[in-house]
Coordinates of C-alpha atoms and ligand atoms in Angstrom, one line a residue:
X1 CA 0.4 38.9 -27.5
X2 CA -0.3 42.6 -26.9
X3 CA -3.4 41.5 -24.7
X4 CA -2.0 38.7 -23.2
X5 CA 0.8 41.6 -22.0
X6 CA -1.8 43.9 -20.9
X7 CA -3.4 41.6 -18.8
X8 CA -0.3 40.3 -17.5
X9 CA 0.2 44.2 -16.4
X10 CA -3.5 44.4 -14.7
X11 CA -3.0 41.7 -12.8
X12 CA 1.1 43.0 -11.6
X13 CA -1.5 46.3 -10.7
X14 CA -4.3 44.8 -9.2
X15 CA -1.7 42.8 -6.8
X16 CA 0.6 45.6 -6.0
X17 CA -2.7 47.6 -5.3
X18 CA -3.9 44.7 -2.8
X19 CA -0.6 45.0 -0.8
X20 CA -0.9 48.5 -0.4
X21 CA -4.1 47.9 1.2
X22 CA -2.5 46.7 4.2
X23 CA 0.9 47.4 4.3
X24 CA 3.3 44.7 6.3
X25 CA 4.4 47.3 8.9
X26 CA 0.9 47.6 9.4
X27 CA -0.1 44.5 10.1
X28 CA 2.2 43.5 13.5
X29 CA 0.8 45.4 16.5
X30 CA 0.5 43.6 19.9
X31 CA 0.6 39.5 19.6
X32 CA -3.1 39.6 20.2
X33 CA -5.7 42.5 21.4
X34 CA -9.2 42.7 22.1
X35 CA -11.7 45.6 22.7
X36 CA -15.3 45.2 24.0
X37 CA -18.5 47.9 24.6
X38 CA -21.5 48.1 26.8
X39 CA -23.4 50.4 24.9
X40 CA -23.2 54.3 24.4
X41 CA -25.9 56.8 24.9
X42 CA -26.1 59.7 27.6
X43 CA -24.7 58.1 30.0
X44 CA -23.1 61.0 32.7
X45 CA -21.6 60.8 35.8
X46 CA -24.5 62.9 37.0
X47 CA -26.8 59.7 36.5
X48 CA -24.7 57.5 38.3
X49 CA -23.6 56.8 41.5
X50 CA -19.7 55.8 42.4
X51 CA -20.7 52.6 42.9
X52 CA -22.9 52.1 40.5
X53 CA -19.8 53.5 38.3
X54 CA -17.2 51.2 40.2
X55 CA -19.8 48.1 39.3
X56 CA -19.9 48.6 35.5
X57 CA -16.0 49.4 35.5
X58 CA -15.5 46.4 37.1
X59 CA -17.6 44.2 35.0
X60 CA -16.2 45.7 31.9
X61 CA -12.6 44.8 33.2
X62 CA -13.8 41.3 33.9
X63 CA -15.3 40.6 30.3
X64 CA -11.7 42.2 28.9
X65 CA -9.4 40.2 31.3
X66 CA -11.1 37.1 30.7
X67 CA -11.0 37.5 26.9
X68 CA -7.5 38.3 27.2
X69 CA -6.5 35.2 28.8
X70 CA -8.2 33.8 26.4
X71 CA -6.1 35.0 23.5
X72 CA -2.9 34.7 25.3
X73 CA -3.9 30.9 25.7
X74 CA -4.1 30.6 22.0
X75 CA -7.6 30.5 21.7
X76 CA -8.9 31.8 18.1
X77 CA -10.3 35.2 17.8
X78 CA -14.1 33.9 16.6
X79 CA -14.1 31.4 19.6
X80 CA -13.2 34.1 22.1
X81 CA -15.8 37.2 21.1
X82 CA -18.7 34.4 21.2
X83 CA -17.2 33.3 24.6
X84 CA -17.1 37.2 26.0
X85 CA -20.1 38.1 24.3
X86 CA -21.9 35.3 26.1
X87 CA -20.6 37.1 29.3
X88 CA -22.0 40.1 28.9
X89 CA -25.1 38.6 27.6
X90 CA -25.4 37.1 30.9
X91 CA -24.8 39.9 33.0
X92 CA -28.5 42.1 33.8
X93 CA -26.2 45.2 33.6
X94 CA -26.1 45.2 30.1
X95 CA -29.3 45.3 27.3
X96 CA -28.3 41.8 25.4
X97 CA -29.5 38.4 26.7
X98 CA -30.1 38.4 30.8
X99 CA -31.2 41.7 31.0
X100 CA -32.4 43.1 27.7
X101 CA -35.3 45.8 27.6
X102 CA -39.0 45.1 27.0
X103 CA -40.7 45.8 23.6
X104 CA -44.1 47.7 24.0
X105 CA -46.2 44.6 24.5
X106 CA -43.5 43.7 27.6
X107 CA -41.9 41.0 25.8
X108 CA -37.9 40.5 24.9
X109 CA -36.6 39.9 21.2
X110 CA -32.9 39.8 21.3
X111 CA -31.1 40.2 18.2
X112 CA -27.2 39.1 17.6
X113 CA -24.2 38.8 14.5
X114 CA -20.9 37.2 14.7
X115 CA -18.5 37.6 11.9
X116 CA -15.5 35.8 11.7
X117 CA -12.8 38.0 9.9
X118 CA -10.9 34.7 8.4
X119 CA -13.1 33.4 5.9
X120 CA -16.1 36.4 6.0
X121 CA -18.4 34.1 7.3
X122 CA -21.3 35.5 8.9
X123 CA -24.5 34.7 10.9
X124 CA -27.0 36.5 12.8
X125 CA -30.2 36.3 14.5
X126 CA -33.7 38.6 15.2
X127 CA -36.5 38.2 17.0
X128 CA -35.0 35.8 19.6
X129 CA -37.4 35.4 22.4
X130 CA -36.2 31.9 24.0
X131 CA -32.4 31.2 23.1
X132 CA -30.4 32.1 26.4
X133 CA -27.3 32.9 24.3
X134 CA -28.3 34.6 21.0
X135 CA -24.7 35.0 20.0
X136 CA -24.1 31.4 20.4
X137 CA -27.4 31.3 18.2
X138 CA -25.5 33.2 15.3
X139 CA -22.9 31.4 15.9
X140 CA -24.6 28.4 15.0
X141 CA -26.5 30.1 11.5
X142 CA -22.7 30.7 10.8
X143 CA -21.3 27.5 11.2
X144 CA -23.9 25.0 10.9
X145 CA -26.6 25.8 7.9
X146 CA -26.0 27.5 5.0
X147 CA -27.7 30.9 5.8
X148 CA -27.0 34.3 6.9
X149 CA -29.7 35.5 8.6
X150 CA -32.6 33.4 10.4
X151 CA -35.5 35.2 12.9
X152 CA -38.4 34.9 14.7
X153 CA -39.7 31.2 16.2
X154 CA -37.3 29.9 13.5
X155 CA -34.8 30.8 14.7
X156 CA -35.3 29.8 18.0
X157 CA -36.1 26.5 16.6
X158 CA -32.9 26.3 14.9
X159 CA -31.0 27.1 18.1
X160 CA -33.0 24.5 20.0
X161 CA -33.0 21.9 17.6
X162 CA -29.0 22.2 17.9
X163 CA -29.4 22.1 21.2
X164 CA -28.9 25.4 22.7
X165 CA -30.4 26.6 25.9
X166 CA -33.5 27.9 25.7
X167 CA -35.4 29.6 28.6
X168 CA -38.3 30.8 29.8
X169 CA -39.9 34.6 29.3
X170 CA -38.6 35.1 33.1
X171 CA -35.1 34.7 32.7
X172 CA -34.7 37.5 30.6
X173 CA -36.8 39.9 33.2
X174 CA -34.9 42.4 35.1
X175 CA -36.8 45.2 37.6
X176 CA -34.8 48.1 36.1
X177 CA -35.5 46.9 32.3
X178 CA -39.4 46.7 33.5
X179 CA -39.4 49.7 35.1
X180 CA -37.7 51.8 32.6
X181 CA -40.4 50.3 29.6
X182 CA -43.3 51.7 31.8
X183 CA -41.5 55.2 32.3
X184 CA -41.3 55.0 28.4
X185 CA -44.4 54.6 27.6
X186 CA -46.2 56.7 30.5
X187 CA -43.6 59.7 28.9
X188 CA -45.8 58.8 25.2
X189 CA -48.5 58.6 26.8
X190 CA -49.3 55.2 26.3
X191 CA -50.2 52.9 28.9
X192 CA -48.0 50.1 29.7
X193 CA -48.6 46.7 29.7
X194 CA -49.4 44.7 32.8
X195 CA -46.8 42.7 34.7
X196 CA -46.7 39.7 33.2
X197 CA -48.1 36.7 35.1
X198 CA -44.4 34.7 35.0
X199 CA -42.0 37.8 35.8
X200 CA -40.5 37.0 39.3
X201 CA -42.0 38.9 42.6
X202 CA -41.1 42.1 42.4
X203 CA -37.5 42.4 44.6
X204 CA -37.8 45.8 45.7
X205 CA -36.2 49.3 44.6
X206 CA -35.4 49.5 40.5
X207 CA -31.9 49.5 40.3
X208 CA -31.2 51.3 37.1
X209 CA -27.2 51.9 36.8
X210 CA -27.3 54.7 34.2
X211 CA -31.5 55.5 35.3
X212 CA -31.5 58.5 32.0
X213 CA -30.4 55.8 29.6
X214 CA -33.2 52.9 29.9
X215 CA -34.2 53.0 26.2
X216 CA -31.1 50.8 24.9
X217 CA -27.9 49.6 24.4
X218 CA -26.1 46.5 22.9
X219 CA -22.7 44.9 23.8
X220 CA -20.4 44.0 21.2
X221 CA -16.5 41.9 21.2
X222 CA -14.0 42.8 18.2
X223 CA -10.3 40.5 18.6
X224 CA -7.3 39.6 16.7
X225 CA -5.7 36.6 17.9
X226 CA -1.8 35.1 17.4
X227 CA -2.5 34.2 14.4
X228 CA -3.8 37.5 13.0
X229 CA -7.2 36.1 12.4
X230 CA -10.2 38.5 13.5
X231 CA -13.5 38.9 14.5
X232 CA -16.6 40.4 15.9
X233 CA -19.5 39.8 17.8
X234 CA -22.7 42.2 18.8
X235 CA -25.5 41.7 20.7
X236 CA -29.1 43.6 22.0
X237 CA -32.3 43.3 23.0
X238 CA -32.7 46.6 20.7
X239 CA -34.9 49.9 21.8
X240 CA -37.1 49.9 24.8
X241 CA -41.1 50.1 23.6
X242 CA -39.8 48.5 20.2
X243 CA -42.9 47.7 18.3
X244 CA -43.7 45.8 15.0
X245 CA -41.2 43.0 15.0
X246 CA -38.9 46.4 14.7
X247 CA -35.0 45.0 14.4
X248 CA -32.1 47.0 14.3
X249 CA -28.4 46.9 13.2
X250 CA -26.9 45.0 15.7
X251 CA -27.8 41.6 13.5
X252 CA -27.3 43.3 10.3
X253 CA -23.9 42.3 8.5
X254 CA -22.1 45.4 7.5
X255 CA -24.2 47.7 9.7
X256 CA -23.7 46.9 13.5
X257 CA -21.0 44.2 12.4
X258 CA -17.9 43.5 10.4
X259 CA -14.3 41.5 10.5
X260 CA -12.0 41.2 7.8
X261 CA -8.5 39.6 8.2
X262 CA -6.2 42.0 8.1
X263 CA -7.5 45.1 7.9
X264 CA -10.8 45.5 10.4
X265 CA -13.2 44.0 13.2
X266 CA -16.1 46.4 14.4
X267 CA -19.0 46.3 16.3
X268 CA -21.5 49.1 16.6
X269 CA -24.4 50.6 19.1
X270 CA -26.2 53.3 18.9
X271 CA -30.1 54.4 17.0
X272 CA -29.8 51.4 15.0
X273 CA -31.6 52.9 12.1
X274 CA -29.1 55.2 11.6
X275 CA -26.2 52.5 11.6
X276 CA -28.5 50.5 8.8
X277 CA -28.9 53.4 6.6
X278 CA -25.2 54.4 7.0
X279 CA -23.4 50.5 6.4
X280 CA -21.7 52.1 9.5
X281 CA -19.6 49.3 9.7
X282 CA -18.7 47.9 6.5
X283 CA -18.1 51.5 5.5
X284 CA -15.4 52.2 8.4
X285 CA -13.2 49.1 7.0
X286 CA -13.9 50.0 3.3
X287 CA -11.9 53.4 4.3
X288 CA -9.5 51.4 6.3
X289 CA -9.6 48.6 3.1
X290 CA -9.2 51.6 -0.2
X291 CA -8.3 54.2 1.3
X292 CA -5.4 52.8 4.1
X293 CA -7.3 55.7 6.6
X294 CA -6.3 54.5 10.1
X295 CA -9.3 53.0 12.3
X296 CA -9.2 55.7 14.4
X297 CA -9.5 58.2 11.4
X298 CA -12.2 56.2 9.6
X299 CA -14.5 55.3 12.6
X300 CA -14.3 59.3 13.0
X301 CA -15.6 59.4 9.8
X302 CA -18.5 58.1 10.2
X303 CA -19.2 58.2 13.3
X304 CA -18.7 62.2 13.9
X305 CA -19.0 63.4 10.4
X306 CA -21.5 61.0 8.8
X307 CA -23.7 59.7 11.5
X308 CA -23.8 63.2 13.5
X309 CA -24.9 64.7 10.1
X310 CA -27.8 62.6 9.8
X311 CA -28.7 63.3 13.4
X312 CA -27.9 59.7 14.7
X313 CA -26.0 59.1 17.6
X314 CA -23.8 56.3 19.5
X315 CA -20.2 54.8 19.0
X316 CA -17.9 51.6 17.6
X317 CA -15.1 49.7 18.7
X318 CA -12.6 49.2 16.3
X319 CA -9.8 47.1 15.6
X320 CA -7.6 47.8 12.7
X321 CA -5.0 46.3 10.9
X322 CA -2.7 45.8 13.1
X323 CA -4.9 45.1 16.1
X324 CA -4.7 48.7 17.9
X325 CA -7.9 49.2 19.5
X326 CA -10.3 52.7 18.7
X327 CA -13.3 54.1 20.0
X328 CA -15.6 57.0 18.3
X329 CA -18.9 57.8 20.1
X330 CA -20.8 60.7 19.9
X331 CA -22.7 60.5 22.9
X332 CA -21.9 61.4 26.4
X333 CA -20.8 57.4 27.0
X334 CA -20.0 54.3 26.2
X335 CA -19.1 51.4 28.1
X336 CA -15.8 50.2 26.9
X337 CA -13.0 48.0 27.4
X338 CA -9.6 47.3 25.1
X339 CA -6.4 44.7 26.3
X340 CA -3.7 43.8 24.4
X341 CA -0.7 41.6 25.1
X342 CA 1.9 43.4 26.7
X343 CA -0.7 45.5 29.2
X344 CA -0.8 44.5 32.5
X345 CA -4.3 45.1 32.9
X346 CA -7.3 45.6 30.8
X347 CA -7.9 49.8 29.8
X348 CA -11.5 50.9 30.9
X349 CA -13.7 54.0 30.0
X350 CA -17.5 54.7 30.2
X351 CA -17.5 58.6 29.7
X352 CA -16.7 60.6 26.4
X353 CA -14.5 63.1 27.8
X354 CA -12.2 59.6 28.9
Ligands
LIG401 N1 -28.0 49.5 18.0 C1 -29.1 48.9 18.9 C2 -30.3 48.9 18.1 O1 -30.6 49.8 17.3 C3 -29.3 49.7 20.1 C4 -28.1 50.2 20.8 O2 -27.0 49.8 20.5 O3 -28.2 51.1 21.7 O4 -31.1 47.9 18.2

């Protein structure tokens, strides 16, 4: 009787403690809201030109608007972060799909997670050298086998035998990727490797938009749709000169990704070992989760107290609870978008002082 009591009184505890983990007032916000990134490293208006500036605002304000309309149409969150993620992934600007940087050996391996916040399902990809669309790969590890994680040629394989695009070495080539692996290496002094034989003619002048930050980047999607389901996408082709099969966070659950309903959706960039080491962040919405911190006070956390302490650097997005949208970066950038219903037009920032 006395035990049966007690554990009637646990459980009234444990309950009452899991609705104070996100309270009800918390949990409205905006009918839907979105927030997307580019990448963050040093990344000053002294490296880039007003039109080089104007071009990434404007292609950051695409990706937001389009994922907005999404949202407002009704479409679910998971759908709509693999659907903007594969935007960006297609655009050369950024270092994820089209446009990813080289490894040492002048080769692209794109890495990619996807988390949908409903159900804490999960999938991600490394080592992707053929799947146009690695997020739509993850995707596809998340929805249709019964694993977390696949890599290498197997993972191609499993996106091709599903039938996902796959592409040649040359359509992930871009001149200012190329050109910014061999001013890598010449700075170790290493030699680079020679043009390979299937990159396209060379088409004149590198255009590097941010020329001081060719070593990386990532893009990542975090969104809560109508129905209050979340979810997050990220995307790389990792570190310029990357050697050894080397994979960062960006497909690591809980380090360069996380969504939970209710209460988070993050996507990370920055020195990936750093966010491994860190949980960056599954950590962020454990402070959201236990300790009701609010996103923008727990992405601090980590992001200028922890991470800065171990001498890492870059920045999240975060959603929280109730769908408001921050930022932490502790570099000089980071591209970065947020919309929510009710704006009439998609917020856009790139510098840290924004
Ligand atoms: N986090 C990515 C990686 O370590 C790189 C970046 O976001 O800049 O692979």
């Amino acid at each position: 009787m006395m035990r049966g009591l007690a554990i009637a009184a646990l459980l009234m505890m444990a309950l009452a403690s899991a609705c104070q983990h996100v309270p009800a007032e918390r949990a409205q916000g905006p009918a839907w809201s979105l927030a997307l990134h580019g990448g963050a490293g040093v990344i000053e208006r002294a490296s880039m030109t007003s039109d080089q500036e104007a071009d990434y605002r404007a292609a950051l304000a695409a990706a937001a608007a389009h994922g907005g309309d999404m949202l407002a149409r009704g479409v679910s969150a998971i759908d709509v972060v693999e659907a903007v993620a594969r935007l960006m992934e297609d655009d050369p600007r950024f270092n994820a799909g089209r446009g990813a940087v080289f490894t040492a050996e002048g080769r692209n391996e794109l890495d990619a997670s996807i988390m949908n916040g409903a159900t804490l399902e999960a999938g991600a990809v490394a080592g992707l050298t053929a799947t146009r669309n690695p997020i739509s790969a993850a995707r596809a590890v998340m929805d249709r086998s019964p694993h977390v994680m696949l890599s290498g040629p197997g993972a191609d394989a499993f996106a091709a035998s599903l039938g996902l695009d796959q592409v040649g070495p040359d359509y992930f080539f871009t001149e200012h990727r190329w050109a910014a692996l061999e001013r890598a290496l010449r700075a170790q002094g290493a030699t680079p490797p020679p043009r390979p034989a299937w990159a396209p003619a060379p088409d004149g002048a590198p255009q590097s938009p941010a020329a001081d930050e060719p070593s990386r980047g990532t893009i990542g999607v975090v969104a809560r749709d109508q129905d209050g389901d979340m979810a997050a996408a990220t995307s790389t082709g990792g570190l310029s000169g990357k050697r050894w099969g080397r994979v960062g966070d960006a497909p690591i659950i809980g380090a360069g990704v996380y969504a939970q309903n209710g209460v988070c959706a993050i996507s990370a960039t920055g020195a990936g070992e750093y966010f491994i080491r860190l949980a960056i962040a599954r950590s962020i919405c454990a402070l959201i989760e236990f300790t009701n911190a609010s996103a923008q006070s727990a992405a601090d956390a980590l992001i200028q107290e922890r991470l800065a302490a171990l001498g890492g650097t870059g920045g999240v997005i975060v959603l929280g609870p109730d769908g408001e949208a921050a930022f932490s970066l502790n570099t000089p950038g980071m591209y970065r978008a947020s919309f929510a219903a009710g704006e009439d037009a998609p917020t856009v920032a790139i510098f840290a002082d924004e």
